[in-house]
Coordinates of C-alpha atoms in Angstrom, one line a residue:
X1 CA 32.6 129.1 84.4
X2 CA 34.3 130.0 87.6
X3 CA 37.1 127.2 86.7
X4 CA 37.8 128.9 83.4
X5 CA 37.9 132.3 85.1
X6 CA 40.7 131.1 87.8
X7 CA 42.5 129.6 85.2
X8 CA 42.3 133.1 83.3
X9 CA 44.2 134.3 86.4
X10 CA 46.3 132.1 86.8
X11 CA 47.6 132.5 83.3
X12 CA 48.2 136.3 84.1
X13 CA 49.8 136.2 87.1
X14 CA 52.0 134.0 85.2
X15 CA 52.5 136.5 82.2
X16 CA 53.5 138.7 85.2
X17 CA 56.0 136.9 87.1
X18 CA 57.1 136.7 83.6
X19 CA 57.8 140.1 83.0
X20 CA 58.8 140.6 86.6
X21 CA 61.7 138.3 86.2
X22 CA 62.6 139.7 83.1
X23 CA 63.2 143.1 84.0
X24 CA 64.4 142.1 86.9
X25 CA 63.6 141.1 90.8
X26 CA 62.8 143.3 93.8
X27 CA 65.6 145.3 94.2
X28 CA 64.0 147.6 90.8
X29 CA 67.4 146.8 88.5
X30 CA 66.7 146.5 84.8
X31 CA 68.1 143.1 83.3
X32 CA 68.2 142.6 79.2
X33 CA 70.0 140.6 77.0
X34 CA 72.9 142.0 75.7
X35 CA 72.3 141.4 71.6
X36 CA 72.8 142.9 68.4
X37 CA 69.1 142.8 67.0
X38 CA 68.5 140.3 64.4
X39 CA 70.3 140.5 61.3
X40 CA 72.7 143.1 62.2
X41 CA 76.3 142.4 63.7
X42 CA 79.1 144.6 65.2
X43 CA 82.7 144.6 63.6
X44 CA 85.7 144.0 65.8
X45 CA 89.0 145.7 65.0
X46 CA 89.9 142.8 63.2
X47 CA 86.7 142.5 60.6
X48 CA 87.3 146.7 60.4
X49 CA 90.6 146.1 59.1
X50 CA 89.7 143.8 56.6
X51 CA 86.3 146.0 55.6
X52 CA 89.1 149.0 55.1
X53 CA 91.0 147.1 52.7
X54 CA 88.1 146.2 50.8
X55 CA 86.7 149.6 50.6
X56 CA 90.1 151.4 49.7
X57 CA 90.2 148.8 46.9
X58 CA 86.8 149.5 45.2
X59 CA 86.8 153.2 45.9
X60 CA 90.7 153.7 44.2
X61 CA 88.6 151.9 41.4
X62 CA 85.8 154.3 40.9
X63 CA 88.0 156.9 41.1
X64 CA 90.0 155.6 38.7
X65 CA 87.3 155.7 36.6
X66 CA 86.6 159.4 37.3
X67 CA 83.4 159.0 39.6
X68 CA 82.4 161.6 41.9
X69 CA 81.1 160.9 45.4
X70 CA 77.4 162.1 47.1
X71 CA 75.9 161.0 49.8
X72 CA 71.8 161.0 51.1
X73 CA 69.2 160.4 54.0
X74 CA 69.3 157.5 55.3
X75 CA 65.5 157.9 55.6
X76 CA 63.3 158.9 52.9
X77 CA 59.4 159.6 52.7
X78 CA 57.6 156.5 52.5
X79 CA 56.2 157.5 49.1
X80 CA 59.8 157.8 47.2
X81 CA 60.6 154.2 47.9
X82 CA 56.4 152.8 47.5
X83 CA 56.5 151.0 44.0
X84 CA 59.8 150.5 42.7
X85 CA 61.0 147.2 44.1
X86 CA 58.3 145.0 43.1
X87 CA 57.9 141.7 45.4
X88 CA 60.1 143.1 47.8
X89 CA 58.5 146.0 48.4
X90 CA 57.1 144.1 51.6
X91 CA 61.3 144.2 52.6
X92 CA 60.8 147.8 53.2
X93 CA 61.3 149.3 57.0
X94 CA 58.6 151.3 57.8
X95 CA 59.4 153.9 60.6
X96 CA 56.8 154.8 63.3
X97 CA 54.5 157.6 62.5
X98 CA 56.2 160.1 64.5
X99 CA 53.3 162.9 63.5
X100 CA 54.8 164.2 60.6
X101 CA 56.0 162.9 57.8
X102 CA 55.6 159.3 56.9
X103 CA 59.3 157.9 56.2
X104 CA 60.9 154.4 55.6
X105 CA 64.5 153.7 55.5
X106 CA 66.2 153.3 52.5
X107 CA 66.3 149.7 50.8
X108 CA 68.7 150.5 48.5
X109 CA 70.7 153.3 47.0
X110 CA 69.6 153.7 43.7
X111 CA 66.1 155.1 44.5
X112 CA 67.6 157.7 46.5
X113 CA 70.5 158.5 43.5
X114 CA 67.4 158.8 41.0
X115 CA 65.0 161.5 43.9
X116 CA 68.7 163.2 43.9
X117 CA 68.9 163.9 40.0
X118 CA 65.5 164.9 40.1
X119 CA 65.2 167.1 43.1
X120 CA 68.6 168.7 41.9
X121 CA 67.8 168.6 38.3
X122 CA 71.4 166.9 37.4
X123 CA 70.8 165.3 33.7
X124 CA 74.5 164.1 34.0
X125 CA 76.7 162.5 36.6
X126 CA 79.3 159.8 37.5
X127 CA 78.8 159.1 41.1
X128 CA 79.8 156.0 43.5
X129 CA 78.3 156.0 46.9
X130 CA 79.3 153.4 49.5
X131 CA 76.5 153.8 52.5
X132 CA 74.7 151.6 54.9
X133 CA 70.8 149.9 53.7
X134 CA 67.9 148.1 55.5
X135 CA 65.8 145.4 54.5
X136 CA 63.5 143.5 56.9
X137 CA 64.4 139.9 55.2
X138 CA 65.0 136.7 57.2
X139 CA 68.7 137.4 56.9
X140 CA 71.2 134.0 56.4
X141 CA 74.2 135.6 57.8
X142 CA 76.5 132.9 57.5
X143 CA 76.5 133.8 53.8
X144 CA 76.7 137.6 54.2
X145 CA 73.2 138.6 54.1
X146 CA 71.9 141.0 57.1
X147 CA 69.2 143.4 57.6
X148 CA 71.3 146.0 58.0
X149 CA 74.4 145.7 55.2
X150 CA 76.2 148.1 53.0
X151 CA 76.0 148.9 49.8
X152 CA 78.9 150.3 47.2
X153 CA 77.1 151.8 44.1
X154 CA 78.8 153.2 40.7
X155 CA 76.2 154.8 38.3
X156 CA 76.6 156.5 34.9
X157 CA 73.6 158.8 34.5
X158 CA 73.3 161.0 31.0
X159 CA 72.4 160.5 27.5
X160 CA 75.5 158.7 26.1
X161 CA 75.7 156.4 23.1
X162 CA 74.5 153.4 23.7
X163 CA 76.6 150.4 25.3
X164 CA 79.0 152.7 26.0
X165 CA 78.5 153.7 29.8
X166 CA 77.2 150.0 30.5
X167 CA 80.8 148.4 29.5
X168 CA 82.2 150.6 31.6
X169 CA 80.2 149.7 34.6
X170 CA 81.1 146.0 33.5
X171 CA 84.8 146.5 33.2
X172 CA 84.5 148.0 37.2
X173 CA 83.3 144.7 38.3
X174 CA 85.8 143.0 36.6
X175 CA 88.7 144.8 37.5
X176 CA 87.2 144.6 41.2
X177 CA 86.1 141.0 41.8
X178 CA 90.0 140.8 39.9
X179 CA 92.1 142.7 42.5
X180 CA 90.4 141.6 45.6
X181 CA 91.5 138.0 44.2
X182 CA 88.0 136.6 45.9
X183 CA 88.7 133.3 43.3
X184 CA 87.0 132.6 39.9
X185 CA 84.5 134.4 38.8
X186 CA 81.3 134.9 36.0
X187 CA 79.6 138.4 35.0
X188 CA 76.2 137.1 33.6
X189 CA 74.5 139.7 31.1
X190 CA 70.9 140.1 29.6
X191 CA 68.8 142.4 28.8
X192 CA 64.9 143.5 30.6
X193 CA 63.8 143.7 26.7
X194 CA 65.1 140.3 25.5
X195 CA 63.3 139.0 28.9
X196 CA 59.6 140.8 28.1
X197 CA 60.3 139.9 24.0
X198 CA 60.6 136.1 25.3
X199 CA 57.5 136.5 27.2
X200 CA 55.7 137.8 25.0
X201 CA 56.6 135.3 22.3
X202 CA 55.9 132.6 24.8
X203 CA 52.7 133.4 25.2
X204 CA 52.7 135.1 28.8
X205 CA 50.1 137.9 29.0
X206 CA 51.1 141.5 29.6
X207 CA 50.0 142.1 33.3
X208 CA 51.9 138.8 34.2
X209 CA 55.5 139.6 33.3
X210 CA 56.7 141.4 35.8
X211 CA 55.4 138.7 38.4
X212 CA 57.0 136.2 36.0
X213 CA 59.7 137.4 36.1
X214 CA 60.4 137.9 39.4
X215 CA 59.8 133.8 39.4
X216 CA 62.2 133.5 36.5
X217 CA 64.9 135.5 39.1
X218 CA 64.4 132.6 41.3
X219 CA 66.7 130.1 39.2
X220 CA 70.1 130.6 40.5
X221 CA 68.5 129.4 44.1
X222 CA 66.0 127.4 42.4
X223 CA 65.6 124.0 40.1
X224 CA 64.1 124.4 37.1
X225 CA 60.8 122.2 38.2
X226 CA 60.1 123.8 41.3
X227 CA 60.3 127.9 38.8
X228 CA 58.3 125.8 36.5
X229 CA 56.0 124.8 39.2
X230 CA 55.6 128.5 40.6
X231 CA 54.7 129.7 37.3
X232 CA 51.8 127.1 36.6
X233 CA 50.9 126.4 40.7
X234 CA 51.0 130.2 41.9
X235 CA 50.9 132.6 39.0
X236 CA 48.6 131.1 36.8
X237 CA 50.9 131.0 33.8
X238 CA 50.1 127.9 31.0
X239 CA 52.2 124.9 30.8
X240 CA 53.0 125.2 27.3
X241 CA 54.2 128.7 28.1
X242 CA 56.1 127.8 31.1
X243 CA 57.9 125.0 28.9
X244 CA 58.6 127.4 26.0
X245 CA 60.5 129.8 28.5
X246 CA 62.1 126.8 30.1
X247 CA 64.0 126.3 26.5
X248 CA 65.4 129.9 26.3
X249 CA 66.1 130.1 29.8
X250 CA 68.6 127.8 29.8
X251 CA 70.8 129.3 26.9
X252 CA 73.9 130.5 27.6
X253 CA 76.6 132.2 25.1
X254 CA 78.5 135.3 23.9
X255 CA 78.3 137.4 20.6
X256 CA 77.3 134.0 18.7
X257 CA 74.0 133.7 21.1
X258 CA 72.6 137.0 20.5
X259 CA 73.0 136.9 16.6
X260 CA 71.5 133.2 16.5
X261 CA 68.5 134.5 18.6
X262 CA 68.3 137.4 15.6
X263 CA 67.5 134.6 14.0
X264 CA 65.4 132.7 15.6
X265 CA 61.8 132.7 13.9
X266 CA 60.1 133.7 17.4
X267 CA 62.2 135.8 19.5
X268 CA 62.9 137.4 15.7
X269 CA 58.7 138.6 15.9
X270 CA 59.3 140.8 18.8
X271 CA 60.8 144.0 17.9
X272 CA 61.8 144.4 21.3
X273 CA 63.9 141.3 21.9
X274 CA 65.4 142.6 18.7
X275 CA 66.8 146.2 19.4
X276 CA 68.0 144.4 23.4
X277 CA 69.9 141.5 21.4
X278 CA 71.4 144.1 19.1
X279 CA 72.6 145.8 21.8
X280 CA 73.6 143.3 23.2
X281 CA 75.9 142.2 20.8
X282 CA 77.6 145.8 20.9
X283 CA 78.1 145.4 24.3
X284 CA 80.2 142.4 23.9
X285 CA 82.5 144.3 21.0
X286 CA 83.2 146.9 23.7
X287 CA 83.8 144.7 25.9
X288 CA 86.3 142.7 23.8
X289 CA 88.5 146.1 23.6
X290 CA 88.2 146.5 27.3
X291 CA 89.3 142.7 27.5
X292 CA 87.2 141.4 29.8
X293 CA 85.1 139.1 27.4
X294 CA 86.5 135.5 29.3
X295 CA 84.7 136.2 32.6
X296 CA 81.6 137.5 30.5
X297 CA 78.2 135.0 29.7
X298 CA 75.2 136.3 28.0
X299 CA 72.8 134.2 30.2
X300 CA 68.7 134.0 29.2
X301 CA 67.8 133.1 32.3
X302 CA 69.1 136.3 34.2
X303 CA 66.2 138.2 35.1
X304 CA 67.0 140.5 38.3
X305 CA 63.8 141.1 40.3
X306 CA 63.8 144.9 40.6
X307 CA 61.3 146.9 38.7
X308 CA 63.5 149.8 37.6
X309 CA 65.9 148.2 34.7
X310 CA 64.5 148.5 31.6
X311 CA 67.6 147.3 29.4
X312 CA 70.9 145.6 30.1
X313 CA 71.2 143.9 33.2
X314 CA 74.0 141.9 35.0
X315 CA 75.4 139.8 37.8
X316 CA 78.7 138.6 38.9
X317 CA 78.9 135.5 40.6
X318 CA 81.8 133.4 42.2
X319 CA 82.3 130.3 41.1
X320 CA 84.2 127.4 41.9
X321 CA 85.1 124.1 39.7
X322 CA 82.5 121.3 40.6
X323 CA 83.1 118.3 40.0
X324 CA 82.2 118.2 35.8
X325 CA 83.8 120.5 33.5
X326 CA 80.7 123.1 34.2
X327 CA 81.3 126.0 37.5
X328 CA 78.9 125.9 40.5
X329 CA 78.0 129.2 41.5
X330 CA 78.5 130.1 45.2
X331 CA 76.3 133.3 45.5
X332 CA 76.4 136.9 43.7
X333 CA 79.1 139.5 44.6
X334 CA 77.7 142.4 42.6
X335 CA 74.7 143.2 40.2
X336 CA 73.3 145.9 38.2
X337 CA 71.9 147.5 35.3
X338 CA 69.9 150.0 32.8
X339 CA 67.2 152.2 34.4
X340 CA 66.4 154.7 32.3
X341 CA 62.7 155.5 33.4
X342 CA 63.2 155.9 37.3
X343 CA 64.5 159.7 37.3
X344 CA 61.3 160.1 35.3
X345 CA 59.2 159.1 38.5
X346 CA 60.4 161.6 40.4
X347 CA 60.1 164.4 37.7
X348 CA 57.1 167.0 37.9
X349 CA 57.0 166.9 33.8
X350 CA 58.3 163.1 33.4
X351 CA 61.8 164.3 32.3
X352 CA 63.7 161.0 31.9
X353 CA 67.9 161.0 32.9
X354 CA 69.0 157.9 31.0
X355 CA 71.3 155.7 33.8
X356 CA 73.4 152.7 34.1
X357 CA 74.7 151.2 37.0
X358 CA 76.3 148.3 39.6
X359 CA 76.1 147.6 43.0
X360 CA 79.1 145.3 44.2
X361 CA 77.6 143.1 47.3
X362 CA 79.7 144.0 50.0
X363 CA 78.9 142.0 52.7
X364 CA 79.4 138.7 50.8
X365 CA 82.6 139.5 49.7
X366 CA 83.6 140.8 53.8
X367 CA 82.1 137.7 54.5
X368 CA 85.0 135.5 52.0
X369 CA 87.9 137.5 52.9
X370 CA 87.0 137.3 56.9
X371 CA 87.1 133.7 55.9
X372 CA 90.0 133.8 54.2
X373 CA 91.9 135.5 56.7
X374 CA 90.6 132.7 59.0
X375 CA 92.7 130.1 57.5
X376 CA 95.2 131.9 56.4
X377 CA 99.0 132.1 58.2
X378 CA 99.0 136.0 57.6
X379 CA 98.6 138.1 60.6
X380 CA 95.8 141.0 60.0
X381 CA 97.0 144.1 61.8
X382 CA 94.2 146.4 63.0
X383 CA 96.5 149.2 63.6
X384 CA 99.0 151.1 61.7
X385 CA 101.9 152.0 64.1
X386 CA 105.4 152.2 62.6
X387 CA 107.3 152.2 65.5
X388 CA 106.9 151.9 68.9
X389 CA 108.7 154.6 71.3
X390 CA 110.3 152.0 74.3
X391 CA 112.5 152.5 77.7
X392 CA 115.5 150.6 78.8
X393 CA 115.5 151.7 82.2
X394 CA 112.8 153.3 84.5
X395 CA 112.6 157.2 84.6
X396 CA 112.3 157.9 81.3
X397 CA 109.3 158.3 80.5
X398 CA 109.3 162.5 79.4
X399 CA 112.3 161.5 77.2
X400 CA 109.5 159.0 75.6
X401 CA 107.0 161.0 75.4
X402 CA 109.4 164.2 73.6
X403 CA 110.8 161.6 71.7
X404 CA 107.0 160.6 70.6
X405 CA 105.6 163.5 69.9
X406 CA 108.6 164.8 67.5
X407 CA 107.5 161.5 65.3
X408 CA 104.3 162.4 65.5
X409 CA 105.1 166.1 64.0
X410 CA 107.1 164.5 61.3
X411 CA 104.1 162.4 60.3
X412 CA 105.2 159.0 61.5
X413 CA 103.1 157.0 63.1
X414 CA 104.5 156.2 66.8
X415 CA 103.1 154.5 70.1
X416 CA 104.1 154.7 73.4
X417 CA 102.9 152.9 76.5
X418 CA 101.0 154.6 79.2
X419 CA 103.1 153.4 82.3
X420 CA 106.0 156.0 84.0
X421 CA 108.4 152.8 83.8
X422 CA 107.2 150.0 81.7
X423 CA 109.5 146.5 81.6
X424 CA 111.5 146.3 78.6
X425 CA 110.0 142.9 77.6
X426 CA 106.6 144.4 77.9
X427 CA 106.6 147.0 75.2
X428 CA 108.8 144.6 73.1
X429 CA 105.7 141.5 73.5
X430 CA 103.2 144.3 72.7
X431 CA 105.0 145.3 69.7
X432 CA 105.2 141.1 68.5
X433 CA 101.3 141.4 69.0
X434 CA 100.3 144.4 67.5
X435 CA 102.6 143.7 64.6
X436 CA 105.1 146.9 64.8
X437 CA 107.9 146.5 62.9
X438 CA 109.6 148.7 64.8
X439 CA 111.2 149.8 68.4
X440 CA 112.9 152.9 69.1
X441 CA 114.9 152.3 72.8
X442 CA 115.8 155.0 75.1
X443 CA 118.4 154.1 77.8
X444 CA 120.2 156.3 80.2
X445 CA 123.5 155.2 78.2
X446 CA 121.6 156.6 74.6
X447 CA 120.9 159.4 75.8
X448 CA 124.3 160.8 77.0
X449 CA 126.0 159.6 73.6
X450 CA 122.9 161.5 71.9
X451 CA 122.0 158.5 69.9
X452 CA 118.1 156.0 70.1
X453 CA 118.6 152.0 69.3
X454 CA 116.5 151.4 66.3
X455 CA 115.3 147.4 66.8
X456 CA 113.5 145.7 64.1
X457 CA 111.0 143.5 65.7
X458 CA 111.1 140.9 63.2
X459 CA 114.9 140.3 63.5
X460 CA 115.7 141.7 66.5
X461 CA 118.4 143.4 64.4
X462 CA 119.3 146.8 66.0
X463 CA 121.1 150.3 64.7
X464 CA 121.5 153.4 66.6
X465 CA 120.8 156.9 65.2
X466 CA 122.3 159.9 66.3
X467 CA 119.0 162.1 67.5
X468 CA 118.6 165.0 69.8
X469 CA 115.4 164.5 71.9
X470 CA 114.5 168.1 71.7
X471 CA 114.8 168.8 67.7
X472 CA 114.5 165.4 65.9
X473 CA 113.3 166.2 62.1
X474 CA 115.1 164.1 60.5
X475 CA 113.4 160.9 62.3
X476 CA 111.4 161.3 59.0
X477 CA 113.9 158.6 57.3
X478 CA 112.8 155.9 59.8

């Protein structure tokens, strides 16, 4: 007994030299790790200048398509986000009861669009909203995944005809994923009632499907076997059913698909399946006219594992040639879809707002062009400085500084460096690295013949302008 007892103390006294030495010895200072915490990163000037070029790209193409911008909490109550995820409702940050309200932060930004239609009473809107999420996941950040990650949303919310709005929001990702030239790519399309008409006909029973299908989700990271395997193993689900799915699942087409599964004598029995494949066959004539059908794929085995869509539903993946004729897919860059029953949540009578919408997946696309720019020759500049205000000769420095601030009142954008008499070869080296184009030189001899050198950086070619330091509009034409 006593041996256990000192060996008790012994282990404290350890746990507290422990914590001693962590926060530091004797002398009281405080020592930590400097980190980011898991799953989140910072962005260096670099990385920003990249994510700014991305973002002005998607953003000139939702306004484009006439979308209006909002913006919301990054924290909601606990109870607006509590059943509408599904399996990964457990992904959900929980903030510390801070005795009051019980809140989480948000997990995505479509939960918070549909409380905002609600609470507002708006029955129609065309919104994007680029904004920051959280999920507690075991992020693999090597291919863009975090706990803390952006998301850039375009929704269509209103009664509209159908098909209408949702090849819109398909046309979006095409002309996106198209102009940030991120390589080939594939927009695979289904539909939530062609996925519960297939389970139905299969044989799954009712309280199972949305667990299925959540499994189902799982075959763009997972073989066949090992889905099959979950389904029997975990959920329960019969063999025979599990094979029966396993022969739709792995259908792929257009048009010709959904009219041969009109067809077909058992997806044919479910009404449901039915009006989704009818649909989706006028989805695919609109989208012929908004010519985009070559990078579309109606694909059965698209399930998406949220529990809000309750019609169309999509994915874009990249791809990129393997090594037969078929494409391997190297992870999704957006998703989306029909919800037209999660305003209705939020409503005191149930009033539904029909919506359709798409995410784009930021942070994996960040991810490709950071990579991109890696091997790449081209020189990212992080700033935006169009000419650089430079001395000759030392004692100069309040003609520079008049000389900078009359660009700066004609809107150009000018630099100067912070040093009464800078070297020449200085300002022209941090020019070279900074990647401005170009140098306006003061010298003592300029400034009695009332005239600035003009050097291009690149060429070292020079040009001198006529320029009084004290009124100098018409710098505008540099």
């Amino acid at each position: 007994m006593g041996l256990v007892y000192l060996l008790q103390i012994d282990e404290e006294v350890a746990k507290l030299l422990e914590l001693k030495a962590r926060l530091g010895g004797d002398d009281g200072k405080h020592q930590f790790v400097l980190k980011t915490a898991k799953g989140t990163r910072d962005y260096n000037p670099k990385q920003m200048a990249i994510r700014e070029k991305v973002f002005n790209t998607i953003i000139s193409c939702f306004k484009r398509h006439g979308a209006e911008t909002i913006d919301t909490p990054v924290f909601e109550l606990k109870e607006t986000l509590t059943g509408k995820y599904g399996e990964d409702s457990k992904l959900i940050y929980d903030l510390k009861d801070q005795g009051g309200e019980l809140l989480s932060l948000r997990y995505d930004l479509t939960v918070p669009f549909a409380r905002y239609l609600a609470m507002n009473k708006i029955t129609n809107i065309k919104r994007y909203h680029i904004a920051k999420v959280y999920r507690r996941d075991n992020p693999a950040m090597t291919r863009g995944r975090y706990r803390e990650f952006y998301q850039c949303d375009f929704d269509i919310a209103g009664q509209y005809d159908a098909m209408i709005p949702d090849a819109e929001c398909l046309k979006i990702v095409y002309e996106i994923l198209h102009e940030l030239d991120l390589g080939d790519f594939r927009i695979k399309v289904n539909d939530r009632r062609i996925l519960d008409g297939m389970f139905a006909v299969c044989g799954v029973p009712d309280d199972k499907f949305r667990t299925i299908c959540s499994t189902v989700d799982k075959l763009d990271k997972m073989s066949w076997e090992d889905v099959k395997k979950e389904m029997v193993n975990e959920k329960g689900l019969s063999e025979q059913a599990a094979d029966q799915i396993g022969e739709y699942v792995s259908m792929q087409g257009g048009m010709d698909l959904a009219e041969h599964l009109l067809q077909d004598q058992k997806m044919s029995q479910s009404k449901q399946a039915c009006a989704g494949l009818s649909d989706i066959k006028l989805l695919f004539s609109y989208l012929q006219l908004f010519q985009v059908t070559d990078k579309v794929v109606f694909d059965l085995s698209l399930a998406r594992g949220l529990d809000y869509y309750t019609g169309v539903i999509y994915e874009a993946v990249l791809t990129q040639a393997g090594s037969t004729e078929e494409s391997v897919s190297v992870g999704s860059v957006a998703g989306g879809g029909r919800y037209d029953g999660l305003v209705g949540m939020f409503d005191p009578k149930g009033r539904k707002v029909p919506c359709v919408g798409v995410s784009i997946g930021i942070e994996r696309i960040f991810s490709i062009m950071e990579q991109k720019a890696e091997v790449s020759a081209e020189k990212v500049r992080t700033t935006e400085v169009q000419v650089m205000v430079a001395s000759a000769q030392k004692n100069l420095l309040e003609e520079r500084l008049k000389l900078t601030a009359e660009l700066w009142n004609a809107g150009i954008k000018a630099e100067v460096m912070y040093k009464k008499n800078p070297k020449l070869l200085s300002q022209l080296q941090h020019c070279e690295e900074s990647g401005i184009p170009l140098v306006a030189i003061l010298g003592e001899q300029e400034l009695k013949d009332g005239v600035v050198k003009l050097r291009v950086v690149a060429t070292r070619e020079e040009v001198s302008h006529t320029v009084d330091i004290h009124t100098a509009p018409h710098l505008r034409t540099i």
